[in-house]
Every structure is written in C-alpha cells, then in structure tokens.
C-alpha cells in the first residue's frame, strides 16, 4: 500500500511516502551522527501519523522501502572505519603511499595529502606473481598465508583488502588467498580487488579496495541494525539501498560493497533530475542541490545522466563508474570564517544539525549561511522547517558580529550579505566547472533548484552563470528522496582486455560477452528481476596507445556483430574530437575494457499530477487555466539585497494558484524551503505545481 524512500543527509533526513492512489506526503527531520537510526524512526513515525496509523501498522502496510545513506561517506570524512590490513604482491606494498605523484595544486608542494588509510606494518607483501596477461608465474605461498592470518589476529585486524598485481586479468591468486584466510579467520571481512574493480590501474584499484574494506564493516553494522529495528517495528519487505550509479541493490550487496554507496543520497537527486527533465521535456538540465552540508551539481544532457568512470572522494580515487556529481562545501550549515590573510571564506566545514548554526540555539558558536540568510531577512525565524523549529536572530547576529563583521569592519548586515555572496561564488564556480569547462554552454540549460537551501540562491545563481530559466519542483526540499522512487536495480560488470582494437579474436570477444552477461544475469536473478524485465547496455573503453586516459564509447545494436570494431573506431574519434578538439584516425586504438550495464527496465513515469505533497488524489485537482493576473499579497518584509534593506512581497506557497505570475523581487515561503525571486525575474506555477522562473518577462 505504501512506498517509502528515505534519504539521510549530513544535516537533515528527508522522507517521502506514496500511497496506492499516488498521493505523496513528505517529512524532514534533523540528522544525528551519534544515533543515525533515531531520525529515521522519528520521520517514519511522523509520516504514520498522517494516515492515523501507529508506526507498526504503517510499516506492516509498506510494499517498498528505499534508503539513501551517508554512513559510508561520513565515516570516511571523519576518519572512522574498521582496522584494515592490505595484502599486495611482494615488493608492491608501498603503492598506496607512492600514489600517482600528482599534486592537487601543481605549484604548491606543501599541500597536505590525504592520510594513508593503512599503516605500513599492516601492508603485507604476499609471495606470488601474475604476469600482465594473467599467467601465473609464481603460485601464492600457502604457508605464508597461515602466518599472515596469525599476524592479523594478533593485531586485531577487522578487515582485509587484497589487491594483487594483475588480479584484474586473473583473480586465481586472490580467490585462493581469501579461501585460505577465511579458513583460519572466518570472522575477518575480506575485499578482493578482482571482485570489486577488475580494471588496470594499480594505485586506483588499491585505494578503491582499501576504502571498501575499511568502510563496509561500518555500513554493514548500520544496515543490520536498521533492518533489525524496522523488522521489530513491522517492516516485512527488504530494504533497498541506492548506489553511486543511481541504481538500487539489496542489503546483502550494500553491506559487502560500501564504496558503491558513497554518493548514495546525491545520486537520488540526479535520478530525480532525470525524471524531471523527461516529464517537463527539458533537453539540458543543471541539477543544483543545496542542503545543510553541501552544494551538489550534476547534468542531464539529451535525457541522460552524466556518468564518470571513476571519481575522487576526499582525496582518494575510486575506480568505479558513478554519476558525475561535483560537490562543494556550501550548504546551509557551512561555516563562514576568515583565513590568515583576513579573507572571508565559506565552508567546507559544516555546523551540522547539532549544534548546527548559531541561530538554532543549540550551542553553536560559528556563523553559517543559514545565520546570514536569517539576518538578511530571507528566512522567517518563527516558521523554520515548517514551523518545527524557531531560529534566534540575536544569536545569529552575535556569531556574525564576532567572527566576521567586527574583524572586517563591517556592519552585521553587510557581513551577512558578504557571506551570501561568497557562497554564491562557490556555487557559480561549481556550475562553470560542470558546464563551461566541459565545453557546454550554460545558457542552453535550465536550472533545477532543489534541496532545502538552493531556492534562496537560485535566480542569483542562474543570472550569474547565464541561465535564463529556473524550475523549483513541487518536491524540491526532499528531491533526493523523491528521485529514489525512480531508481531501479542496476549493476555494471567489466572485463579488462588491453588489446589492439580489431586484433581481439572474435571467438574470445563473444566468449567475453557471454560470460559478462551470465555474471550479470546471475545477480539480477538473485535480486528478483525476471528475464523479460532486463535491459543490457554495452560499451567499451578505448584510447590511443600512447594515452593515459580512456574514452567510453557506446556499442549500439548487437555487441557480437562483426562490424562492432568499425563502430567503436568511428565513435572514439568523434568523441575525441568533441572533447579535445582533435582526433588522429591514422593511429591504432587500444581496447582497454569491455563493460556491461545490466538493469531493470524502466517503469513508466507516473504523472506528476499524482505526486504532490499532501494533495490527495488527482480527482481533487482543479483544471489548469493560464492566468495573466499577477498574484497579490498584503504581506511585506524588509530584506537586505543589493547593499540595503528594501521591502519585498511575501507569498505562501499554499496560497498560490496555478497560472498566477509573481514579479520579483519577492519571497515565497514553502514548507521546508524559501524561494527568493530576484528583481527582473518572474515566476509562475505550471499545471503540476512546479514553479517556473524566467528572466526578462516584464522585467528587463
């Protein structure tokens, strides 16, 4: 009867429940790092009350439960995780510390590197060797494995990462090590690089394996506690977990592969952007998601989500495909501070939910973006979080005065406005990075302003980067949770080839295709996806022989077709020309990886008419008639904009009718968010209650 999605972020936990008729209800509660289960139970209890049900009755009637979690990424950022050892080929245990000899800042040799996650005495070289073709040169020393098991037990190691040289070509030695180790120490969690990331790239494969080994026990404990707790409360269906690629998996896989869930929550926002672009027929969409901790940017282009073959998280490369999301520390709780040179900075550190911004009154002493917005008059302190919290303006003023205004010789209002502008600059730089620096013109995009905080910055951000249309969806404050409803089971399997394109024996190529599909089918069957509900997307990673990076090229049609080589050759050169401005068709290409994305088929998108928070069934909706009448209000508030306080009209979301137009400057107060419409912008609710804001109409 009910379908629930829960996205637990760094500051707030967002909830959406849909009933059998398609009506949608939402909740938003502060997160808790000390007890991550507590806000989940509190939010679910609040939703149950909407239906006059106890929590037990509500969960018993639940048909689907989807969860986006930040447990893994929080543990990484806070330096937490299981005590981990690394097993490498003898002579290669320092690869983790040698890195790639690349600097984050090219000319600054003093930039601090991310800590090595495994101390040297727990990095052990195994006497074995595999050549680059995957042929065993020296078998693993089984007597040494027994010695290693005793050493790990003595050291109290909880988790082991195994990354042997060229295991991506032949996992035989890694599998043998795991079998022998678990015979001696069955309680130790083991991650094999060949099972997690079967690609060339020793350092990247090693860091990915170590991250997974370090974080999986933490995530597993959390998920087991969650499952046990919700089962005791009446939940009878499996808990599904969102992954970095926007797909879903079950608790079993998520518990073993925490590194697949590092961007679990933000991936829901990208999935929601994909659905919004399809429903509204936006061909190019920038999804900007600003919550309490960060600002995330992603793109939807030609109806597709942008995917990157690997990413860097907290300074560590992760060699797994994931949705391309750029994150900066500019959320509502991001702290404003002065650097050694006296320059105003914002983030990346956040005040979190507790103690939170100074205005929360929970003991926070640092000024944040939320404090600045309250001082500027952009927030109603008596109606924060839908009236669930009150904000203390005096505490906000004290924090901004002490830490920013007085040191800079500014008034409190000027300092608050400066914090707002610095945060705006961080966000515009992030949008430029995802558009202009990739060769895309931001003027061709629409900005989806989602999350609890971005609607306060949306029109100013759009104007700064050249975007001329903004959409604030009906469910913008809980957009990541809403996007999880569109996710489906998905996995990617890969085979590392490293052969000259065209020289791979066709029988070997076809055998590889059959083996990858068999591997994917086995997992989809375990997840309960029937054969007629499966989609397969094939692609290949190629490069020029003297390049270090690859380009992923889609394989269209039958992957076993004899003409696949010509298709890949042409596709690579076209992609290289588009990305780098040149191509070299005379050069031979290296076929590095063959990839298969296997997924549950897309379900038809439900009409947005039935997905509005608390509005009941579609039969209750009024027929949409476009109005040319501007919405009127008697409520005016003094807001600090453009260096001075000015009177700005205030509207309530629930009072707006479809087709009404609002002329900026104006503020719309909505449950869980506030929308600022700057001067020269005009807003209008469409037939499904998305707020469409455009520049220039009746303005400039």
XYZ file of C-alpha atoms in Angstrom:
700
model
C 0.000 0.000 0.000
C 2.848 2.411 0.806
C 6.157 3.058 -0.957
C 8.696 4.833 1.250
C 12.001 6.454 0.362
C 14.382 7.841 2.973
C 17.437 9.992 2.226
C 19.603 10.660 5.262
C 21.946 13.567 4.605
C 24.602 15.211 6.713
C 22.179 17.712 8.252
C 18.622 16.553 7.520
C 16.846 13.283 6.806
C 14.181 13.514 4.078
C 11.179 11.214 3.752
C 8.578 10.611 1.054
C 5.723 8.130 1.173
C 3.393 7.373 -1.743
C 0.122 5.570 -1.211
C -1.692 3.269 -3.627
C -3.523 6.190 -5.265
C -0.240 8.003 -5.952
C -0.698 10.771 -3.377
C 2.596 11.841 -1.813
C 3.422 13.015 1.709
C 6.755 14.320 2.986
C 8.689 14.839 6.207
C 12.048 16.364 7.105
C 13.883 15.957 10.426
C 17.423 16.806 11.637
C 20.028 14.060 11.212
C 22.031 12.584 14.070
C 25.617 11.396 13.638
C 25.618 9.892 17.136
C 22.491 7.802 16.545
C 21.689 7.604 12.804
C 18.650 5.364 13.403
C 16.874 7.889 15.620
C 15.893 10.410 12.867
C 14.680 7.549 10.646
C 12.292 6.295 13.312
C 11.198 9.858 14.095
C 10.483 10.678 10.442
C 8.616 7.416 9.816
C 6.537 7.979 12.950
C 5.627 11.444 11.706
C 4.536 10.030 8.344
C 2.487 7.294 10.019
C 0.529 9.949 11.906
C -0.500 11.492 8.573
C -2.523 8.314 7.974
C -3.735 7.983 11.597
C -1.630 4.839 11.958
C 0.882 3.652 14.504
C 4.429 3.122 13.245
C 3.907 -0.658 13.407
C 0.686 -0.500 11.361
C 2.316 1.866 8.857
C 5.351 -0.352 8.247
C 3.246 -3.520 8.001
C 1.398 -1.889 5.085
C 4.623 -0.865 3.312
C 5.313 -2.576 -0.041
C 8.673 -0.966 -0.840
C 11.369 0.711 1.254
C 14.290 2.567 -0.406
C 17.156 4.131 1.527
C 19.863 6.589 0.520
C 22.575 6.761 3.158
C 25.642 8.843 4.033
C 27.021 6.393 6.612
C 29.930 5.380 4.373
C 30.985 8.872 3.280
C 30.577 10.242 6.823
C 32.844 7.505 8.190
C 35.455 8.315 5.534
C 35.360 12.078 6.159
C 35.517 11.609 9.920
C 38.469 9.204 9.731
C 36.439 6.274 11.012
C 36.330 2.693 9.768
C 37.387 -0.844 10.538
C 41.012 -1.602 11.361
C 42.244 -2.688 7.932
C 45.222 -4.573 6.526
C 46.342 -4.590 2.881
C 47.720 -7.660 1.097
C 49.685 -6.904 -2.074
C 52.183 -8.711 -4.254
C 55.580 -8.809 -2.552
C 57.530 -5.670 -3.397
C 54.442 -3.532 -4.048
C 53.121 -2.731 -0.583
C 54.057 0.961 -0.870
C 51.929 1.625 -3.968
C 49.252 3.014 -1.657
C 51.686 5.628 -0.342
C 53.539 6.394 -3.584
C 50.220 7.401 -5.201
C 50.469 8.905 -8.696
C 52.934 11.711 -7.921
C 50.272 14.227 -8.904
C 49.589 17.366 -6.862
C 46.174 18.869 -6.299
C 47.848 22.288 -6.709
C 50.530 21.969 -9.383
C 52.946 24.543 -7.954
C 52.277 24.103 -4.234
C 54.439 21.337 -2.742
C 53.085 21.995 0.754
C 49.506 20.944 0.033
C 48.603 18.249 2.538
C 47.936 14.812 1.070
C 45.089 12.629 2.245
C 46.216 10.263 5.031
C 47.311 6.770 4.028
C 44.467 4.563 5.215
C 46.609 1.528 6.092
C 49.783 1.905 8.210
C 52.899 0.334 6.728
C 53.160 -2.502 9.262
C 49.695 -3.672 8.144
C 50.634 -3.596 4.460
C 51.929 -7.101 3.723
C 53.604 -8.413 0.579
C 52.464 -11.895 -0.468
C 54.974 -14.116 -2.231
C 53.182 -14.671 -5.565
C 53.296 -13.246 -9.092
C 50.982 -12.981 -12.078
C 52.165 -11.533 -15.396
C 50.347 -8.851 -17.380
C 48.486 -11.466 -19.427
C 47.145 -13.152 -16.302
C 49.516 -16.134 -16.434
C 50.697 -17.440 -13.068
C 54.480 -17.093 -12.742
C 54.698 -17.894 -9.056
C 51.921 -19.535 -7.051
C 50.862 -17.944 -3.763
C 52.765 -19.228 -0.738
C 50.096 -21.005 1.332
C 52.380 -21.384 4.338
C 52.804 -17.601 4.359
C 49.033 -17.132 4.242
C 48.760 -19.085 7.502
C 51.439 -16.837 9.035
C 49.591 -13.750 7.815
C 46.355 -14.995 9.390
C 48.083 -15.371 12.762
C 49.624 -11.884 12.488
C 46.279 -10.284 11.594
C 44.592 -11.996 14.543
C 47.352 -10.778 16.839
C 46.979 -7.197 15.559
C 43.193 -7.229 15.962
C 42.582 -6.565 12.263
C 38.857 -6.490 11.397
C 39.023 -6.192 7.616
C 41.471 -7.142 4.850
C 41.902 -5.568 1.406
C 43.543 -7.871 -1.142
C 44.988 -6.249 -4.264
C 47.499 -8.444 -6.094
C 49.324 -7.431 -9.240
C 47.315 -8.132 -12.417
C 44.484 -9.805 -10.495
C 42.252 -7.857 -12.870
C 43.415 -10.263 -15.606
C 43.278 -13.420 -13.494
C 41.776 -13.493 -9.966
C 43.030 -17.004 -9.160
C 45.597 -15.961 -6.523
C 43.240 -13.517 -4.802
C 40.493 -16.137 -4.587
C 42.903 -18.680 -3.134
C 44.133 -16.194 -0.529
C 40.574 -15.388 0.546
C 39.645 -19.058 0.849
C 42.726 -19.892 2.938
C 42.497 -16.778 5.124
C 38.839 -17.321 5.960
C 39.572 -20.943 6.838
C 41.898 -19.610 9.568
C 39.990 -16.404 10.445
C 36.351 -16.643 9.327
C 35.384 -13.530 11.304
C 37.598 -11.205 9.208
C 35.901 -9.268 6.391
C 37.775 -9.667 3.074
C 37.553 -7.472 -0.032
C 39.144 -8.681 -3.288
C 40.089 -6.117 -5.911
C 39.106 -8.590 -8.646
C 35.545 -8.754 -7.288
C 35.229 -5.004 -6.776
C 37.092 -3.230 -9.587
C 38.563 -5.542 -12.205
C 40.480 -2.835 -14.075
C 44.068 -1.934 -14.799
C 45.454 0.859 -12.656
C 47.302 -0.490 -9.625
C 47.028 2.577 -7.380
C 43.399 3.338 -8.176
C 42.392 -0.307 -7.785
C 44.242 -0.484 -4.462
C 42.636 2.638 -2.965
C 39.180 1.504 -4.071
C 39.719 -1.900 -2.455
C 41.078 -0.383 0.773
C 38.200 2.075 1.034
C 35.714 -0.736 0.638
C 37.447 -2.925 3.223
C 37.620 -0.053 5.703
C 34.033 1.165 5.321
C 31.995 -1.993 4.642
C 32.000 -3.266 8.247
C 30.747 0.146 9.416
C 27.963 0.239 6.827
C 27.110 -3.426 7.409
C 26.637 -2.872 11.143
C 24.393 0.121 10.465
C 22.288 -1.712 7.876
C 21.872 -4.774 10.067
C 20.764 -2.580 12.974
C 18.354 -0.753 10.672
C 16.879 -3.965 9.306
C 16.521 -5.466 12.773
C 14.936 -2.316 14.184
C 12.447 -1.872 11.341
C 11.548 -5.566 11.347
C 10.749 -5.300 15.049
C 8.537 -2.327 14.167
C 6.660 -4.289 11.498
C 8.523 -3.838 8.177
C 8.213 -7.053 6.179
C 9.765 -6.121 2.811
C 13.511 -5.946 2.015
C 15.314 -2.631 2.412
C 16.745 -1.438 -0.927
C 19.863 0.727 -0.979
C 20.704 3.456 -3.508
C 24.123 3.265 -5.192
C 26.539 5.788 -6.725
C 25.302 4.915 -10.228
C 21.685 5.845 -9.476
C 20.569 2.210 -9.281
C 19.398 0.046 -6.403
C 20.790 -3.016 -4.705
C 19.841 -5.059 -1.649
C 21.287 -5.124 1.859
C 23.482 -8.132 1.132
C 25.431 -6.430 -1.660
C 25.450 -2.998 0.002
C 26.891 -4.483 3.197
C 29.780 -6.009 1.233
C 30.363 -3.051 -1.099
C 30.140 0.155 0.897
C 32.219 2.000 -1.694
C 29.242 1.664 -4.077
C 27.117 3.784 -1.706
C 29.394 6.778 -1.037
C 27.180 9.053 -3.169
C 24.001 7.153 -2.353
C 21.929 10.207 -1.376
C 23.094 12.712 -4.045
C 22.554 10.014 -6.695
C 18.858 10.183 -5.824
C 18.898 13.875 -6.724
C 20.399 13.140 -10.146
C 17.782 10.445 -10.712
C 15.095 12.947 -9.746
C 16.578 15.438 -12.213
C 16.460 12.785 -14.938
C 12.764 12.192 -14.233
C 12.034 15.940 -14.091
C 13.779 16.524 -17.437
C 11.696 13.798 -19.071
C 8.424 14.940 -17.554
C 8.984 18.621 -18.389
C 10.762 17.910 -21.707
C 13.930 19.790 -20.720
C 16.715 18.679 -23.066
C 19.514 20.174 -20.933
C 19.208 20.482 -17.157
C 21.607 21.569 -14.419
C 20.540 19.960 -11.145
C 21.710 22.113 -8.241
C 21.084 20.543 -4.842
C 21.906 22.590 -1.738
C 21.177 21.030 1.617
C 22.589 21.691 5.046
C 26.119 20.425 4.357
C 26.988 20.773 0.676
C 26.045 22.001 -2.781
C 25.944 19.260 -5.437
C 25.889 19.882 -9.190
C 25.040 17.347 -11.891
C 23.882 17.495 -15.503
C 21.120 15.873 -17.519
C 22.018 16.035 -21.213
C 19.814 14.779 -24.025
C 17.717 12.912 -21.498
C 20.668 11.055 -19.970
C 22.507 11.274 -16.663
C 26.223 12.026 -16.961
C 28.439 9.161 -15.728
C 32.145 9.252 -14.896
C 34.262 6.046 -14.982
C 35.965 6.992 -11.720
C 35.917 9.824 -9.204
C 37.979 11.260 -6.393
C 36.417 11.377 -2.937
C 38.184 13.107 -0.033
C 41.433 12.871 -2.000
C 41.129 9.151 -2.771
C 40.481 7.860 -6.306
C 37.543 5.459 -6.560
C 37.786 3.237 -9.641
C 34.077 2.662 -10.122
C 31.546 4.193 -12.520
C 29.283 6.674 -10.776
C 27.022 9.556 -11.597
C 29.070 12.669 -12.330
C 28.398 14.887 -9.305
C 30.568 17.833 -8.287
C 30.317 18.796 -4.626
C 31.451 21.912 -2.767
C 31.108 22.677 0.931
C 28.386 25.305 0.586
C 25.297 24.153 2.444
C 23.034 25.976 4.842
C 25.228 24.888 7.753
C 28.560 25.745 6.097
C 30.693 27.876 8.395
C 31.925 31.363 7.449
C 35.476 32.137 8.605
C 38.469 34.374 7.928
C 41.723 32.903 6.634
C 45.204 34.001 7.720
C 45.118 36.821 5.197
C 41.812 38.120 6.542
C 39.811 36.945 3.523
C 36.255 35.752 4.068
C 35.721 32.045 3.347
C 32.669 29.808 3.483
C 32.931 26.049 4.140
C 33.837 23.313 3.623
C 33.296 22.641 7.336
C 29.680 22.464 8.449
C 27.958 23.050 11.778
C 25.738 20.021 11.043
C 22.378 19.549 12.707
C 23.705 19.592 16.270
C 24.851 22.088 17.417
C 24.058 23.486 13.974
C 24.085 27.169 13.017
C 24.234 29.677 15.865
C 20.592 30.613 15.295
C 19.475 27.067 16.192
C 20.151 27.896 19.838
C 21.786 24.508 20.469
C 25.189 25.844 21.434
C 26.664 26.556 18.005
C 29.092 29.494 18.051
C 30.105 29.678 14.381
C 28.341 31.873 11.780
C 26.848 29.947 8.876
C 24.986 30.603 5.642
C 21.703 29.998 7.494
C 22.639 32.664 10.074
C 23.430 35.089 7.245
C 20.127 34.397 5.489
C 18.211 34.978 8.736
C 19.964 38.311 9.332
C 19.238 39.387 5.742
C 15.531 38.713 6.293
C 15.421 35.841 3.804
C 14.175 33.366 6.412
C 11.188 33.549 8.733
C 12.697 32.593 12.074
C 9.306 31.635 13.519
C 8.461 29.211 10.690
C 11.620 27.191 10.018
C 11.249 23.548 8.945
C 7.521 24.014 8.509
C 7.157 25.513 11.981
C 9.020 22.682 13.731
C 11.907 24.968 14.729
C 12.353 28.597 15.713
C 15.517 30.492 14.805
C 17.142 33.017 17.134
C 18.196 36.109 15.191
C 20.096 37.595 18.131
C 22.353 34.545 18.367
C 22.957 34.730 14.606
C 23.906 38.406 14.881
C 26.287 37.691 17.772
C 28.119 34.979 15.810
C 28.409 37.050 12.626
C 29.455 40.162 14.554
C 32.183 38.368 16.494
C 33.660 36.179 13.749
C 33.109 38.235 10.564
C 31.682 41.749 10.915
C 33.979 43.166 13.613
C 37.257 41.782 12.179
C 36.355 43.134 8.715
C 34.984 46.467 9.912
C 31.513 45.781 8.504
C 28.029 46.081 9.901
C 26.313 42.798 10.760
C 24.001 43.164 7.747
C 26.910 43.867 5.412
C 28.793 40.852 6.770
C 25.755 38.607 6.311
C 25.380 39.804 2.726
C 29.104 39.152 2.138
C 28.657 35.563 3.383
C 25.735 35.152 0.975
C 27.836 36.449 -1.935
C 30.847 34.234 -1.159
C 28.579 31.192 -1.026
C 27.051 32.276 -4.331
C 30.528 32.490 -5.884
C 31.345 28.948 -4.736
C 28.174 27.663 -6.354
C 28.660 29.532 -9.629
C 32.224 28.180 -9.871
C 30.828 24.656 -9.407
C 28.288 25.170 -12.205
C 31.003 26.560 -14.511
C 33.159 23.522 -13.769
C 30.367 21.184 -14.854
C 29.362 23.180 -17.943
C 31.832 25.670 -19.440
C 34.941 23.658 -18.545
C 33.402 20.624 -20.254
C 32.578 22.575 -23.392
C 28.863 23.101 -22.665
C 27.120 26.474 -22.883
C 25.213 27.081 -19.613
C 22.804 29.370 -21.470
C 21.269 26.299 -23.105
C 20.435 24.746 -19.727
C 17.576 25.075 -17.278
C 18.500 25.169 -13.581
C 16.612 22.800 -11.281
C 16.880 24.409 -7.829
C 16.401 21.638 -5.289
C 17.271 20.886 -1.690
C 16.157 22.924 1.266
C 18.527 25.867 0.699
C 19.176 26.443 -3.034
C 15.860 28.178 -3.831
C 17.210 31.129 -1.799
C 20.100 31.433 -4.286
C 18.508 30.105 -7.471
C 17.776 33.230 -9.508
C 21.006 34.969 -8.432
C 22.993 31.844 -9.345
C 21.250 31.462 -12.696
C 21.819 35.101 -13.616
C 25.488 34.888 -12.670
C 26.168 31.877 -14.948
C 23.870 32.945 -17.802
C 20.985 30.522 -17.273
C 17.659 32.112 -18.148
C 15.136 29.680 -16.685
C 14.855 28.116 -13.230
C 12.475 25.398 -12.083
C 11.703 24.756 -8.420
C 9.875 21.406 -8.336
C 6.923 20.793 -6.054
C 9.039 18.383 -4.002
C 12.274 20.407 -4.173
C 13.050 20.277 -0.420
C 13.075 16.452 -0.427
C 14.204 15.986 -4.026
C 16.821 13.274 -3.420
C 14.259 11.146 -1.589
C 11.788 11.786 -4.404
C 14.362 10.723 -7.000
C 14.858 7.376 -5.265
C 11.313 6.435 -6.283
C 12.521 6.401 -9.907
C 15.550 4.172 -9.231
C 15.677 0.518 -10.240
C 18.038 -2.421 -9.826
C 21.275 -1.820 -11.681
C 24.801 -3.242 -11.827
C 27.862 -2.989 -14.030
C 30.282 -5.787 -14.842
C 33.551 -5.403 -16.692
C 36.341 -7.338 -18.342
C 39.819 -5.849 -18.724
C 41.197 -6.682 -22.204
C 44.006 -4.286 -23.153
C 44.280 -5.406 -26.761
C 44.669 -3.541 -30.045
C 41.185 -2.853 -31.405
C 40.468 -5.270 -34.212
C 43.053 -7.812 -33.096
C 40.943 -9.452 -30.389
C 39.906 -12.884 -31.726
C 36.180 -12.739 -32.421
C 35.613 -16.012 -30.562
C 37.353 -14.600 -27.488
C 35.281 -11.399 -27.776
C 31.999 -13.294 -27.995
C 33.008 -15.570 -25.128
C 33.685 -12.483 -23.015
C 30.258 -11.101 -23.838
C 28.569 -14.349 -22.850
C 30.490 -14.539 -19.576
C 29.707 -10.943 -18.599
C 26.022 -11.362 -19.403
C 25.921 -14.611 -17.439
C 27.524 -12.860 -14.472
C 25.011 -10.012 -14.640
C 22.043 -12.360 -15.094
C 23.046 -14.335 -12.037
C 22.962 -11.201 -9.864
C 19.721 -9.866 -11.388
C 18.073 -13.229 -10.776
C 19.168 -13.089 -7.147
C 17.612 -9.618 -6.898
C 14.349 -10.961 -8.323
C 14.447 -9.239 -11.722
C 12.820 -11.549 -14.281
C 14.453 -12.151 -17.666
C 11.819 -10.135 -19.560
C 12.467 -7.104 -17.320
C 16.195 -6.778 -18.062
C 17.992 -4.221 -20.205
C 21.619 -4.533 -21.341
C 23.808 -1.593 -22.352
C 27.239 -2.461 -23.787
C 30.175 -0.115 -24.095
C 33.970 -0.159 -24.386
C 36.819 1.960 -23.012
C 39.312 2.914 -25.719
C 42.385 5.098 -26.027
C 45.279 5.877 -28.327
C 48.197 3.601 -27.499
C 50.256 6.476 -26.033
C 47.424 7.938 -23.914
C 46.900 7.502 -20.186
C 43.142 8.060 -20.145
C 40.309 6.267 -21.920
C 37.042 7.347 -23.520
C 33.945 5.232 -23.068
C 32.139 4.530 -26.350
C 28.666 3.009 -26.516
C 28.131 -0.168 -28.514
C 24.904 0.264 -30.447
C 22.939 -2.754 -31.561
C 24.264 -6.300 -31.317
C 27.585 -6.434 -29.418
C 28.543 -9.646 -31.246
C 28.122 -8.112 -34.704
C 31.230 -8.356 -36.908
C 31.045 -4.601 -37.598
C 31.427 -3.653 -33.930
C 35.108 -2.729 -34.474
C 34.284 -0.130 -37.141
C 31.536 1.302 -34.961
C 33.849 1.661 -31.978
C 36.644 3.168 -34.083
C 34.343 5.809 -35.534
C 32.679 6.537 -32.199
C 36.006 7.021 -30.426
C 37.390 9.506 -32.963
C 34.151 11.508 -32.930
C 34.164 11.625 -29.117
C 37.854 12.602 -29.015
C 37.233 15.424 -31.495
C 34.310 16.721 -29.428
C 36.138 16.508 -26.088
C 39.636 17.658 -27.047
C 39.256 19.461 -30.369
C 41.251 16.974 -32.433
C 41.448 13.314 -33.381
C 44.067 11.053 -35.022
C 42.254 8.463 -37.163
C 45.556 7.180 -38.505
C 46.529 5.824 -35.075
C 45.600 2.399 -33.800
C 43.349 2.164 -30.758
C 43.726 0.134 -27.583
C 40.624 -1.675 -26.345
C 41.057 -1.398 -22.570
C 37.757 -2.574 -21.041
C 34.513 -4.165 -22.160
C 31.589 -3.038 -19.986
C 28.035 -4.250 -19.479
C 25.440 -2.162 -17.665
C 22.623 -4.538 -16.738
C 19.480 -3.040 -15.271
C 15.830 -3.473 -14.557
C 13.709 -1.982 -17.338
C 12.357 1.488 -16.841
C 8.919 1.747 -15.396
C 6.593 4.266 -16.983
C 6.872 7.572 -15.190
C 3.779 8.429 -13.199
C 2.104 11.679 -13.989
C 3.370 14.466 -11.807
C -0.273 15.321 -11.144
C -0.372 12.488 -8.619
C 2.952 13.261 -6.938
C 2.156 16.391 -4.968
C 2.796 16.527 -1.243
C -0.415 16.035 0.695
C -2.841 16.976 -2.091
C -4.627 13.625 -2.239
C -5.884 12.054 -5.454
C -5.793 13.566 -8.922
C -9.571 13.881 -8.957
C -9.245 16.688 -6.387
C -7.226 18.878 -8.764
C -8.656 21.900 -10.473
C -8.331 22.182 -14.246
C -5.327 24.334 -15.120
C -6.155 27.622 -16.784
C -3.330 30.012 -17.595
C -3.819 33.367 -15.922
C -2.233 36.675 -16.819
C -3.103 38.123 -13.422
C -0.255 38.744 -11.031
C -0.735 37.193 -7.613
C -1.269 39.835 -4.950
C -0.269 39.922 -1.309
C -0.558 42.308 1.599
C 2.461 40.825 3.374
C 5.742 42.739 3.019
C 9.068 42.090 4.688
C 12.310 44.063 4.893
C 15.137 42.153 3.171
C 18.804 43.106 2.740
C 19.520 42.999 -1.004
C 21.957 44.908 -3.180
C 23.571 46.614 -0.182
C 20.446 47.957 1.512
C 17.224 46.863 3.169
C 14.181 47.025 0.927
C 10.562 45.969 1.167
C 9.865 42.651 -0.535
C 6.496 40.973 -1.081
C 5.941 37.714 0.791
C 3.812 34.869 -0.574
C 2.803 31.494 0.879
C 3.157 28.504 -1.433
C -0.191 27.031 -0.393
C -1.941 30.283 -1.376
C -0.610 30.311 -4.932
C -2.902 29.238 -7.748
C -1.742 27.538 -10.916
C -1.084 30.077 -13.633
C -0.552 33.000 -11.253
C 2.534 35.066 -12.017
C 4.789 36.734 -9.465
C 7.097 39.614 -10.278
C 10.389 39.864 -8.402
C 11.684 40.887 -6.006
C 9.526 38.511 -3.994
C 9.816 35.685 -1.479
C 7.741 32.506 -1.443
C 7.610 30.604 1.848
C 7.116 26.875 1.366
C 7.254 24.043 3.872
C 10.951 23.166 4.333
C 12.263 25.851 1.963
C 12.095 29.527 0.987
C 12.315 30.810 -2.585
C 13.827 34.190 -3.446
C 12.795 35.708 -6.780
C 15.235 38.475 -7.632
C 14.399 41.658 -9.476
C 13.898 41.196 -13.250
C 12.663 37.627 -12.733
C 9.092 36.425 -12.992
C 7.635 33.196 -11.598
C 4.605 31.119 -12.489
C 3.179 27.823 -11.236
C 2.605 25.317 -14.008
C -0.138 22.694 -14.191
C 1.717 20.255 -11.938
C 2.761 22.923 -9.437
C 6.370 23.297 -10.453
C 7.472 26.913 -10.068
C 8.908 28.128 -13.383
C 11.027 31.283 -13.008
C 12.256 33.195 -16.043
C 14.335 36.306 -16.532
C 13.288 39.266 -18.620
C 9.500 38.912 -18.630
C 8.029 42.270 -17.667
C 11.498 42.957 -16.294
C 14.495 43.755 -18.370
